[in-house]
Amino acid sequence: QVQLQQSGAELAKPGSSVKISCKASGYTFTSYYISWIKQTTGQGLEYIGYINTGSGGTNYNEKFKGKATLTVDKSSSTAFMQLSSLTPDDSAVYYCARGLRYYYVMDAWGQGASVTVSS
Amino acid sequence: DIQMTQSPSSLPASLGERVTISCRASQGISNNLNWYQQKPDGTIKPLIYYTSNLQSGVPSRFSGSGSGTDYSLTISSLEPEDFAMYYCQQDASFPPTFGGGTKLELK
């Protein structure tokens, strides 16, 4: 069955970076884009951007340009999101999700990865 | 960005009851509207895509409708597993945006 398995919770200091992984299984990895979504209590669900897993091309929500960097390792069917220059506002649960394109429904989601930024 | 406004934010309801959740877009989205369910453990799954199409495996008590800027999700007869958070999401333009969510609670 289709699965997106995300890496575990992260505790990071302000100013540092974290890299979250999303390992796909149960389907042809390069046939679907991987999107990343941020969830906080205050802002709800926010779309960060997507990566074309076949070409490596990316598109970011303007709000997250310079904050998030999306990459992919086709050999391991894994997508990554690096968050840089962390501040407490980056504390959230981050989800990966697959879709045929960004304008298709996201039909499978990872379990979420919690990131806490605290000194 | 297109703003999505969901109502109500909280919906107390009873088992077997029919409920409807509304979602309004700040501009027309041409039926490019999806619905998701989130359980308390954080698990998110799609329910409806392109306004009214049931995602595979989703029970037929779920249905969606709407056009233009106004959309809705209806659950015809609530089951215990339906008490969760519900979100609408538009993908008519980039970036996709989500409604603020509706918490369906047991009355």
JSON list of C-alpha atoms in Angstrom, two decimals:
[
{"chain": "A", "resi": 1, "resn": "GLN", "atom": "CA", "xyz": [0.00, 0.00, 0.00]},
{"chain": "A", "resi": 2, "resn": "VAL", "atom": "CA", "xyz": [1.04, 3.59, -0.52]},
{"chain": "A", "resi": 3, "resn": "GLN", "atom": "CA", "xyz": [3.01, 4.96, 2.43]},
{"chain": "A", "resi": 4, "resn": "LEU", "atom": "CA", "xyz": [4.89, 8.12, 3.19]},
{"chain": "A", "resi": 5, "resn": "GLN", "atom": "CA", "xyz": [7.06, 7.62, 6.26]},
{"chain": "A", "resi": 6, "resn": "GLN", "atom": "CA", "xyz": [8.47, 10.77, 7.79]},
{"chain": "A", "resi": 7, "resn": "SER", "atom": "CA", "xyz": [11.42, 11.18, 10.10]},
{"chain": "A", "resi": 8, "resn": "GLY", "atom": "CA", "xyz": [10.99, 11.78, 13.80]},
{"chain": "A", "resi": 9, "resn": "ALA", "atom": "CA", "xyz": [10.52, 14.79, 15.99]},
{"chain": "A", "resi": 10, "resn": "GLU", "atom": "CA", "xyz": [13.24, 17.44, 16.04]},
{"chain": "A", "resi": 11, "resn": "LEU", "atom": "CA", "xyz": [14.30, 19.84, 18.77]},
{"chain": "A", "resi": 12, "resn": "ALA", "atom": "CA", "xyz": [16.47, 22.61, 17.34]},
{"chain": "A", "resi": 13, "resn": "LYS", "atom": "CA", "xyz": [18.04, 25.82, 18.53]},
{"chain": "A", "resi": 14, "resn": "PRO", "atom": "CA", "xyz": [17.24, 29.21, 17.02]},
{"chain": "A", "resi": 15, "resn": "GLY", "atom": "CA", "xyz": [19.46, 29.96, 14.06]},
{"chain": "A", "resi": 16, "resn": "SER", "atom": "CA", "xyz": [20.11, 26.32, 13.24]},
{"chain": "A", "resi": 17, "resn": "SER", "atom": "CA", "xyz": [18.72, 24.10, 10.46]},
{"chain": "A", "resi": 18, "resn": "VAL", "atom": "CA", "xyz": [16.82, 20.84, 10.35]},
{"chain": "A", "resi": 19, "resn": "LYS", "atom": "CA", "xyz": [16.25, 18.36, 7.55]},
{"chain": "A", "resi": 20, "resn": "ILE", "atom": "CA", "xyz": [13.08, 16.28, 7.51]},
{"chain": "A", "resi": 21, "resn": "SER", "atom": "CA", "xyz": [12.74, 13.19, 5.35]},
{"chain": "A", "resi": 22, "resn": "CYS", "atom": "CA", "xyz": [9.74, 11.57, 3.69]},
{"chain": "A", "resi": 23, "resn": "LYS", "atom": "CA", "xyz": [10.31, 8.03, 2.41]},
{"chain": "A", "resi": 24, "resn": "ALA", "atom": "CA", "xyz": [7.79, 6.77, -0.12]},
{"chain": "A", "resi": 25, "resn": "SER", "atom": "CA", "xyz": [6.79, 3.19, -0.75]},
{"chain": "A", "resi": 26, "resn": "GLY", "atom": "CA", "xyz": [4.08, 1.26, -2.54]},
{"chain": "A", "resi": 27, "resn": "TYR", "atom": "CA", "xyz": [4.08, 3.23, -5.78]},
{"chain": "A", "resi": 28, "resn": "THR", "atom": "CA", "xyz": [6.33, 4.59, -8.52]},
{"chain": "A", "resi": 29, "resn": "PHE", "atom": "CA", "xyz": [8.04, 7.46, -6.71]},
{"chain": "A", "resi": 30, "resn": "THR", "atom": "CA", "xyz": [8.72, 9.61, -9.75]},
{"chain": "A", "resi": 31, "resn": "SER", "atom": "CA", "xyz": [5.11, 9.52, -10.94]},
{"chain": "A", "resi": 32, "resn": "TYR", "atom": "CA", "xyz": [3.95, 11.87, -8.19]},
{"chain": "A", "resi": 33, "resn": "TYR", "atom": "CA", "xyz": [5.01, 15.25, -6.88]},
{"chain": "A", "resi": 34, "resn": "ILE", "atom": "CA", "xyz": [5.72, 15.60, -3.17]},
{"chain": "A", "resi": 35, "resn": "SER", "atom": "CA", "xyz": [4.27, 18.63, -1.42]},
{"chain": "A", "resi": 36, "resn": "TRP", "atom": "CA", "xyz": [5.11, 19.92, 2.03]},
{"chain": "A", "resi": 37, "resn": "ILE", "atom": "CA", "xyz": [2.60, 21.47, 4.40]},
{"chain": "A", "resi": 38, "resn": "LYS", "atom": "CA", "xyz": [3.09, 23.26, 7.72]},
{"chain": "A", "resi": 39, "resn": "GLN", "atom": "CA", "xyz": [0.55, 22.97, 10.52]},
{"chain": "A", "resi": 40, "resn": "THR", "atom": "CA", "xyz": [0.40, 25.23, 13.52]},
{"chain": "A", "resi": 41, "resn": "THR", "atom": "CA", "xyz": [-2.36, 25.97, 15.99]},
{"chain": "A", "resi": 42, "resn": "GLY", "atom": "CA", "xyz": [-2.36, 29.63, 15.08]},
{"chain": "A", "resi": 43, "resn": "GLN", "atom": "CA", "xyz": [-2.00, 29.55, 11.29]},
{"chain": "A", "resi": 44, "resn": "GLY", "atom": "CA", "xyz": [-3.62, 26.21, 10.50]},
{"chain": "A", "resi": 45, "resn": "LEU", "atom": "CA", "xyz": [-2.42, 24.42, 7.38]},
{"chain": "A", "resi": 46, "resn": "GLU", "atom": "CA", "xyz": [-0.01, 26.28, 5.09]},
{"chain": "A", "resi": 47, "resn": "TYR", "atom": "CA", "xyz": [1.34, 25.02, 1.79]},
{"chain": "A", "resi": 48, "resn": "ILE", "atom": "CA", "xyz": [5.11, 25.31, 1.62]},
{"chain": "A", "resi": 49, "resn": "GLY", "atom": "CA", "xyz": [5.85, 24.05, -1.87]},
{"chain": "A", "resi": 50, "resn": "TYR", "atom": "CA", "xyz": [6.35, 21.02, -4.03]},
{"chain": "A", "resi": 51, "resn": "ILE", "atom": "CA", "xyz": [9.08, 19.09, -5.73]},
{"chain": "A", "resi": 52, "resn": "ASN", "atom": "CA", "xyz": [8.76, 17.28, -9.03]},
{"chain": "A", "resi": 53, "resn": "THR", "atom": "CA", "xyz": [10.32, 13.99, -7.99]},
{"chain": "A", "resi": 54, "resn": "GLY", "atom": "CA", "xyz": [11.24, 13.12, -11.56]},
{"chain": "A", "resi": 55, "resn": "SER", "atom": "CA", "xyz": [13.04, 16.31, -12.57]},
{"chain": "A", "resi": 56, "resn": "GLY", "atom": "CA", "xyz": [13.87, 17.77, -9.16]},
{"chain": "A", "resi": 57, "resn": "GLY", "atom": "CA", "xyz": [12.12, 20.98, -10.13]},
{"chain": "A", "resi": 58, "resn": "THR", "atom": "CA", "xyz": [10.58, 22.94, -7.27]},
{"chain": "A", "resi": 59, "resn": "ASN", "atom": "CA", "xyz": [8.02, 25.63, -6.67]},
{"chain": "A", "resi": 60, "resn": "TYR", "atom": "CA", "xyz": [7.73, 27.45, -3.35]},
{"chain": "A", "resi": 61, "resn": "ASN", "atom": "CA", "xyz": [5.02, 29.47, -1.72]},
{"chain": "A", "resi": 62, "resn": "GLU", "atom": "CA", "xyz": [6.45, 32.99, -1.64]},
{"chain": "A", "resi": 63, "resn": "LYS", "atom": "CA", "xyz": [6.11, 32.97, 2.14]},
{"chain": "A", "resi": 64, "resn": "PHE", "atom": "CA", "xyz": [8.58, 30.09, 2.46]},
{"chain": "A", "resi": 65, "resn": "LYS", "atom": "CA", "xyz": [11.19, 31.11, -0.07]},
{"chain": "A", "resi": 66, "resn": "GLY", "atom": "CA", "xyz": [14.52, 31.26, 1.69]},
{"chain": "A", "resi": 67, "resn": "LYS", "atom": "CA", "xyz": [13.14, 29.23, 4.60]},
{"chain": "A", "resi": 68, "resn": "ALA", "atom": "CA", "xyz": [12.53, 25.82, 3.02]},
{"chain": "A", "resi": 69, "resn": "THR", "atom": "CA", "xyz": [14.63, 23.89, 0.53]},
{"chain": "A", "resi": 70, "resn": "LEU", "atom": "CA", "xyz": [13.15, 20.81, -1.10]},
{"chain": "A", "resi": 71, "resn": "THR", "atom": "CA", "xyz": [15.27, 18.02, -2.50]},
{"chain": "A", "resi": 72, "resn": "VAL", "atom": "CA", "xyz": [14.82, 14.43, -3.54]},
{"chain": "A", "resi": 73, "resn": "ASP", "atom": "CA", "xyz": [16.85, 11.23, -3.69]},
{"chain": "A", "resi": 74, "resn": "LYS", "atom": "CA", "xyz": [15.30, 9.06, -6.36]},
{"chain": "A", "resi": 75, "resn": "SER", "atom": "CA", "xyz": [17.52, 6.10, -5.51]},
{"chain": "A", "resi": 76, "resn": "SER", "atom": "CA", "xyz": [15.89, 5.79, -2.10]},
{"chain": "A", "resi": 77, "resn": "SER", "atom": "CA", "xyz": [12.45, 7.21, -3.02]},
{"chain": "A", "resi": 78, "resn": "THR", "atom": "CA", "xyz": [12.90, 9.86, -0.39]},
{"chain": "A", "resi": 79, "resn": "ALA", "atom": "CA", "xyz": [12.03, 13.54, -0.37]},
{"chain": "A", "resi": 80, "resn": "PHE", "atom": "CA", "xyz": [13.63, 16.00, 1.98]},
{"chain": "A", "resi": 81, "resn": "MET", "atom": "CA", "xyz": [12.82, 19.42, 3.32]},
{"chain": "A", "resi": 82, "resn": "GLN", "atom": "CA", "xyz": [15.50, 21.54, 4.97]},
{"chain": "A", "resi": 83, "resn": "LEU", "atom": "CA", "xyz": [14.40, 24.44, 7.13]},
{"chain": "A", "resi": 84, "resn": "SER", "atom": "CA", "xyz": [17.07, 27.04, 7.77]},
{"chain": "A", "resi": 85, "resn": "SER", "atom": "CA", "xyz": [17.67, 29.98, 10.13]},
{"chain": "A", "resi": 86, "resn": "LEU", "atom": "CA", "xyz": [15.11, 28.56, 12.50]},
{"chain": "A", "resi": 87, "resn": "THR", "atom": "CA", "xyz": [13.04, 30.79, 14.77]},
{"chain": "A", "resi": 88, "resn": "PRO", "atom": "CA", "xyz": [10.30, 29.86, 17.26]},
{"chain": "A", "resi": 89, "resn": "ASP", "atom": "CA", "xyz": [7.77, 30.65, 14.49]},
{"chain": "A", "resi": 90, "resn": "ASP", "atom": "CA", "xyz": [9.05, 27.59, 12.64]},
{"chain": "A", "resi": 91, "resn": "SER", "atom": "CA", "xyz": [7.85, 25.34, 15.45]},
{"chain": "A", "resi": 92, "resn": "ALA", "atom": "CA", "xyz": [5.13, 23.24, 13.84]},
{"chain": "A", "resi": 93, "resn": "VAL", "atom": "CA", "xyz": [4.18, 19.85, 12.53]},
{"chain": "A", "resi": 94, "resn": "TYR", "atom": "CA", "xyz": [5.34, 19.39, 8.95]},
{"chain": "A", "resi": 95, "resn": "TYR", "atom": "CA", "xyz": [3.63, 16.99, 6.59]},
{"chain": "A", "resi": 96, "resn": "CYS", "atom": "CA", "xyz": [4.67, 15.60, 3.23]},
{"chain": "A", "resi": 97, "resn": "ALA", "atom": "CA", "xyz": [1.96, 14.52, 0.82]},
{"chain": "A", "resi": 98, "resn": "ARG", "atom": "CA", "xyz": [1.85, 13.18, -2.70]},
{"chain": "A", "resi": 99, "resn": "GLY", "atom": "CA", "xyz": [-0.18, 14.40, -5.65]},
{"chain": "A", "resi": 100, "resn": "LEU", "atom": "CA", "xyz": [-0.05, 13.91, -9.39]},
{"chain": "A", "resi": 101, "resn": "ARG", "atom": "CA", "xyz": [0.55, 17.65, -9.64]},
{"chain": "A", "resi": 102, "resn": "TYR", "atom": "CA", "xyz": [0.09, 20.51, -7.17]},
{"chain": "A", "resi": 103, "resn": "TYR", "atom": "CA", "xyz": [-3.35, 21.05, -8.64]},
{"chain": "A", "resi": 104, "resn": "TYR", "atom": "CA", "xyz": [-4.46, 17.51, -7.89]},
{"chain": "A", "resi": 105, "resn": "VAL", "atom": "CA", "xyz": [-5.72, 16.27, -4.57]},
{"chain": "A", "resi": 106, "resn": "MET", "atom": "CA", "xyz": [-3.02, 15.18, -2.15]},
{"chain": "A", "resi": 107, "resn": "ASP", "atom": "CA", "xyz": [-4.08, 11.57, -1.88]},
{"chain": "A", "resi": 108, "resn": "ALA", "atom": "CA", "xyz": [-1.53, 10.24, 0.60]},
{"chain": "A", "resi": 109, "resn": "TRP", "atom": "CA", "xyz": [0.05, 12.00, 3.56]},
{"chain": "A", "resi": 110, "resn": "GLY", "atom": "CA", "xyz": [2.93, 11.30, 5.87]},
{"chain": "A", "resi": 111, "resn": "GLN", "atom": "CA", "xyz": [2.29, 11.02, 9.59]},
{"chain": "A", "resi": 112, "resn": "GLY", "atom": "CA", "xyz": [3.80, 14.44, 10.26]},
{"chain": "A", "resi": 113, "resn": "ALA", "atom": "CA", "xyz": [7.10, 15.49, 11.81]},
{"chain": "A", "resi": 114, "resn": "SER", "atom": "CA", "xyz": [7.16, 17.81, 14.78]},
{"chain": "A", "resi": 115, "resn": "VAL", "atom": "CA", "xyz": [9.80, 20.54, 14.86]},
{"chain": "A", "resi": 116, "resn": "THR", "atom": "CA", "xyz": [10.31, 22.52, 18.04]},
{"chain": "A", "resi": 117, "resn": "VAL", "atom": "CA", "xyz": [12.63, 25.51, 18.01]},
{"chain": "A", "resi": 118, "resn": "SER", "atom": "CA", "xyz": [13.77, 26.51, 21.46]},
{"chain": "A", "resi": 119, "resn": "SER", "atom": "CA", "xyz": [16.95, 27.69, 23.14]},
{"chain": "B", "resi": 1, "resn": "ASP", "atom": "CA", "xyz": [-3.36, 34.04, -2.46]},
{"chain": "B", "resi": 2, "resn": "ILE", "atom": "CA", "xyz": [-6.94, 32.76, -2.39]},
{"chain": "B", "resi": 3, "resn": "GLN", "atom": "CA", "xyz": [-8.42, 32.87, 1.09]},
{"chain": "B", "resi": 4, "resn": "MET", "atom": "CA", "xyz": [-10.61, 29.97, 2.18]},
{"chain": "B", "resi": 5, "resn": "THR", "atom": "CA", "xyz": [-13.16, 30.54, 4.94]},
{"chain": "B", "resi": 6, "resn": "GLN", "atom": "CA", "xyz": [-14.76, 27.55, 6.60]},
{"chain": "B", "resi": 7, "resn": "SER", "atom": "CA", "xyz": [-17.84, 27.52, 8.80]},
{"chain": "B", "resi": 8, "resn": "PRO", "atom": "CA", "xyz": [-18.64, 26.65, 11.43]},
{"chain": "B", "resi": 9, "resn": "SER", "atom": "CA", "xyz": [-15.29, 26.33, 13.21]},
{"chain": "B", "resi": 10, "resn": "SER", "atom": "CA", "xyz": [-16.91, 23.95, 15.69]},
{"chain": "B", "resi": 11, "resn": "LEU", "atom": "CA", "xyz": [-19.89, 21.69, 15.11]},
{"chain": "B", "resi": 12, "resn": "PRO", "atom": "CA", "xyz": [-21.44, 19.67, 17.95]},
{"chain": "B", "resi": 13, "resn": "ALA", "atom": "CA", "xyz": [-23.51, 16.81, 16.54]},
{"chain": "B", "resi": 14, "resn": "SER", "atom": "CA", "xyz": [-25.01, 13.45, 17.47]},
{"chain": "B", "resi": 15, "resn": "LEU", "atom": "CA", "xyz": [-24.55, 9.98, 16.07]},
{"chain": "B", "resi": 16, "resn": "GLY", "atom": "CA", "xyz": [-26.80, 9.45, 13.05]},
{"chain": "B", "resi": 17, "resn": "GLU", "atom": "CA", "xyz": [-27.21, 13.17, 12.45]},
{"chain": "B", "resi": 18, "resn": "ARG", "atom": "CA", "xyz": [-26.78, 14.80, 9.05]},
{"chain": "B", "resi": 19, "resn": "VAL", "atom": "CA", "xyz": [-24.26, 17.65, 9.05]},
{"chain": "B", "resi": 20, "resn": "THR", "atom": "CA", "xyz": [-22.93, 20.15, 6.54]},
{"chain": "B", "resi": 21, "resn": "ILE", "atom": "CA", "xyz": [-19.68, 22.10, 6.58]},
{"chain": "B", "resi": 22, "resn": "SER", "atom": "CA", "xyz": [-19.29, 25.16, 4.38]},
{"chain": "B", "resi": 23, "resn": "CYS", "atom": "CA", "xyz": [-16.28, 26.61, 2.65]},
{"chain": "B", "resi": 24, "resn": "ARG", "atom": "CA", "xyz": [-16.11, 29.94, 0.84]},
{"chain": "B", "resi": 25, "resn": "ALA", "atom": "CA", "xyz": [-13.28, 31.07, -1.43]},
{"chain": "B", "resi": 26, "resn": "SER", "atom": "CA", "xyz": [-12.22, 34.70, -1.80]},
{"chain": "B", "resi": 27, "resn": "GLN", "atom": "CA", "xyz": [-12.58, 34.30, -5.58]},
{"chain": "B", "resi": 28, "resn": "GLY", "atom": "CA", "xyz": [-13.96, 31.73, -7.96]},
{"chain": "B", "resi": 29, "resn": "ILE", "atom": "CA", "xyz": [-12.05, 28.44, -7.94]},
{"chain": "B", "resi": 30, "resn": "SER", "atom": "CA", "xyz": [-13.88, 26.55, -10.71]},
{"chain": "B", "resi": 31, "resn": "ASN", "atom": "CA", "xyz": [-14.66, 23.49, -8.59]},
{"chain": "B", "resi": 32, "resn": "ASN", "atom": "CA", "xyz": [-10.98, 22.95, -7.72]},
{"chain": "B", "resi": 33, "resn": "LEU", "atom": "CA", "xyz": [-11.89, 22.17, -4.14]},
{"chain": "B", "resi": 34, "resn": "ASN", "atom": "CA", "xyz": [-10.84, 19.22, -2.01]},
{"chain": "B", "resi": 35, "resn": "TRP", "atom": "CA", "xyz": [-11.83, 18.06, 1.48]},
{"chain": "B", "resi": 36, "resn": "TYR", "atom": "CA", "xyz": [-9.60, 16.35, 4.05]},
{"chain": "B", "resi": 37, "resn": "GLN", "atom": "CA", "xyz": [-10.19, 14.73, 7.40]},
{"chain": "B", "resi": 38, "resn": "GLN", "atom": "CA", "xyz": [-7.69, 14.92, 10.25]},
{"chain": "B", "resi": 39, "resn": "LYS", "atom": "CA", "xyz": [-7.92, 12.58, 13.22]},
{"chain": "B", "resi": 40, "resn": "PRO", "atom": "CA", "xyz": [-6.70, 13.50, 16.74]},
{"chain": "B", "resi": 41, "resn": "ASP", "atom": "CA", "xyz": [-3.48, 11.52, 16.16]},
{"chain": "B", "resi": 42, "resn": "GLY", "atom": "CA", "xyz": [-2.66, 13.85, 13.26]},
{"chain": "B", "resi": 43, "resn": "THR", "atom": "CA", "xyz": [-3.45, 11.43, 10.45]},
{"chain": "B", "resi": 44, "resn": "ILE", "atom": "CA", "xyz": [-4.76, 13.28, 7.40]},
{"chain": "B", "resi": 45, "resn": "LYS", "atom": "CA", "xyz": [-6.69, 11.63, 4.60]},
{"chain": "B", "resi": 46, "resn": "PRO", "atom": "CA", "xyz": [-8.49, 12.95, 1.54]},
{"chain": "B", "resi": 47, "resn": "LEU", "atom": "CA", "xyz": [-12.26, 12.59, 1.37]},
{"chain": "B", "resi": 48, "resn": "ILE", "atom": "CA", "xyz": [-13.48, 14.48, -1.70]},
{"chain": "B", "resi": 49, "resn": "TYR", "atom": "CA", "xyz": [-11.65, 15.87, -4.72]},
{"chain": "B", "resi": 50, "resn": "TYR", "atom": "CA", "xyz": [-12.77, 18.33, -7.37]},
{"chain": "B", "resi": 51, "resn": "THR", "atom": "CA", "xyz": [-15.82, 19.37, -5.36]},
{"chain": "B", "resi": 52, "resn": "SER", "atom": "CA", "xyz": [-17.85, 16.18, -5.47]},
{"chain": "B", "resi": 53, "resn": "ASN", "atom": "CA", "xyz": [-15.71, 13.14, -6.27]},
{"chain": "B", "resi": 54, "resn": "LEU", "atom": "CA", "xyz": [-15.36, 10.59, -3.53]},
{"chain": "B", "resi": 55, "resn": "GLN", "atom": "CA", "xyz": [-11.81, 9.44, -2.88]},
{"chain": "B", "resi": 56, "resn": "SER", "atom": "CA", "xyz": [-11.32, 5.69, -3.12]},
{"chain": "B", "resi": 57, "resn": "GLY", "atom": "CA", "xyz": [-12.28, 3.91, 0.07]},
{"chain": "B", "resi": 58, "resn": "VAL", "atom": "CA", "xyz": [-14.28, 6.80, 1.52]},
{"chain": "B", "resi": 59, "resn": "PRO", "atom": "CA", "xyz": [-17.80, 5.83, 2.68]},
{"chain": "B", "resi": 60, "resn": "SER", "atom": "CA", "xyz": [-20.72, 7.02, 0.58]},
{"chain": "B", "resi": 61, "resn": "ARG", "atom": "CA", "xyz": [-22.20, 8.94, 3.52]},
{"chain": "B", "resi": 62, "resn": "PHE", "atom": "CA", "xyz": [-19.70, 11.67, 2.58]},
{"chain": "B", "resi": 63, "resn": "SER", "atom": "CA", "xyz": [-20.62, 13.97, -0.28]},
{"chain": "B", "resi": 64, "resn": "GLY", "atom": "CA", "xyz": [-19.51, 17.31, -1.65]},
{"chain": "B", "resi": 65, "resn": "SER", "atom": "CA", "xyz": [-21.12, 20.02, -3.72]},
{"chain": "B", "resi": 66, "resn": "GLY", "atom": "CA", "xyz": [-20.72, 23.60, -4.76]},
{"chain": "B", "resi": 67, "resn": "SER", "atom": "CA", "xyz": [-19.58, 25.95, -7.48]},
{"chain": "B", "resi": 68, "resn": "GLY", "atom": "CA", "xyz": [-17.99, 29.33, -7.95]},
{"chain": "B", "resi": 69, "resn": "THR", "atom": "CA", "xyz": [-16.91, 30.47, -4.51]},
{"chain": "B", "resi": 70, "resn": "ASP", "atom": "CA", "xyz": [-19.19, 28.36, -2.28]},
{"chain": "B", "resi": 71, "resn": "TYR", "atom": "CA", "xyz": [-18.72, 24.70, -1.45]},
{"chain": "B", "resi": 72, "resn": "SER", "atom": "CA", "xyz": [-19.92, 22.24, 1.14]},
{"chain": "B", "resi": 73, "resn": "LEU", "atom": "CA", "xyz": [-19.20, 18.84, 2.63]},
{"chain": "B", "resi": 74, "resn": "THR", "atom": "CA", "xyz": [-22.13, 16.78, 3.90]},
{"chain": "B", "resi": 75, "resn": "ILE", "atom": "CA", "xyz": [-22.07, 13.68, 6.07]},
{"chain": "B", "resi": 76, "resn": "SER", "atom": "CA", "xyz": [-25.47, 12.02, 5.80]},
{"chain": "B", "resi": 77, "resn": "SER", "atom": "CA", "xyz": [-25.46, 9.99, 9.02]},
{"chain": "B", "resi": 78, "resn": "LEU", "atom": "CA", "xyz": [-22.64, 10.43, 11.52]},
{"chain": "B", "resi": 79, "resn": "GLU", "atom": "CA", "xyz": [-20.67, 7.41, 12.61]},
{"chain": "B", "resi": 80, "resn": "PRO", "atom": "CA", "xyz": [-18.36, 7.38, 15.67]},
{"chain": "B", "resi": 81, "resn": "GLU", "atom": "CA", "xyz": [-15.22, 7.53, 13.50]},
{"chain": "B", "resi": 82, "resn": "ASP", "atom": "CA", "xyz": [-16.40, 10.74, 11.78]},
{"chain": "B", "resi": 83, "resn": "PHE", "atom": "CA", "xyz": [-15.72, 12.98, 14.78]},
{"chain": "B", "resi": 84, "resn": "ALA", "atom": "CA", "xyz": [-12.56, 14.73, 13.64]},
{"chain": "B", "resi": 85, "resn": "MET", "atom": "CA", "xyz": [-11.27, 17.93, 12.02]},
{"chain": "B", "resi": 86, "resn": "TYR", "atom": "CA", "xyz": [-12.25, 18.74, 8.45]},
{"chain": "B", "resi": 87, "resn": "TYR", "atom": "CA", "xyz": [-10.43, 21.06, 6.06]},
{"chain": "B", "resi": 88, "resn": "CYS", "atom": "CA", "xyz": [-11.25, 22.38, 2.64]},
{"chain": "B", "resi": 89, "resn": "GLN", "atom": "CA", "xyz": [-8.43, 23.19, 0.22]},
{"chain": "B", "resi": 90, "resn": "GLN", "atom": "CA", "xyz": [-8.32, 24.93, -3.16]},
{"chain": "B", "resi": 91, "resn": "ASP", "atom": "CA", "xyz": [-5.85, 24.04, -5.87]},
{"chain": "B", "resi": 92, "resn": "ALA", "atom": "CA", "xyz": [-7.15, 26.38, -8.54]},
{"chain": "B", "resi": 93, "resn": "SER", "atom": "CA", "xyz": [-4.10, 28.60, -8.18]},
{"chain": "B", "resi": 94, "resn": "PHE", "atom": "CA", "xyz": [-0.68, 28.43, -6.60]},
{"chain": "B", "resi": 95, "resn": "PRO", "atom": "CA", "xyz": [-0.16, 28.25, -3.72]},
{"chain": "B", "resi": 96, "resn": "PRO", "atom": "CA", "xyz": [-2.91, 25.87, -2.69]},
{"chain": "B", "resi": 97, "resn": "THR", "atom": "CA", "xyz": [-4.63, 27.19, 0.41]},
{"chain": "B", "resi": 98, "resn": "PHE", "atom": "CA", "xyz": [-6.67, 25.61, 3.18]},
{"chain": "B", "resi": 99, "resn": "GLY", "atom": "CA", "xyz": [-9.68, 26.63, 5.19]},
{"chain": "B", "resi": 100, "resn": "GLY", "atom": "CA", "xyz": [-9.26, 27.14, 8.91]},
{"chain": "B", "resi": 101, "resn": "GLY", "atom": "CA", "xyz": [-10.88, 23.83, 9.76]},
{"chain": "B", "resi": 102, "resn": "THR", "atom": "CA", "xyz": [-14.10, 22.58, 11.34]},
{"chain": "B", "resi": 103, "resn": "LYS", "atom": "CA", "xyz": [-14.01, 20.49, 14.48]},
{"chain": "B", "resi": 104, "resn": "LEU", "atom": "CA", "xyz": [-16.85, 17.97, 14.42]},
{"chain": "B", "resi": 105, "resn": "GLU", "atom": "CA", "xyz": [-17.57, 17.08, 18.04]},
{"chain": "B", "resi": 106, "resn": "LEU", "atom": "CA", "xyz": [-19.87, 14.66, 19.76]},
{"chain": "B", "resi": 107, "resn": "LYS", "atom": "CA", "xyz": [-22.79, 16.49, 21.33]}
]
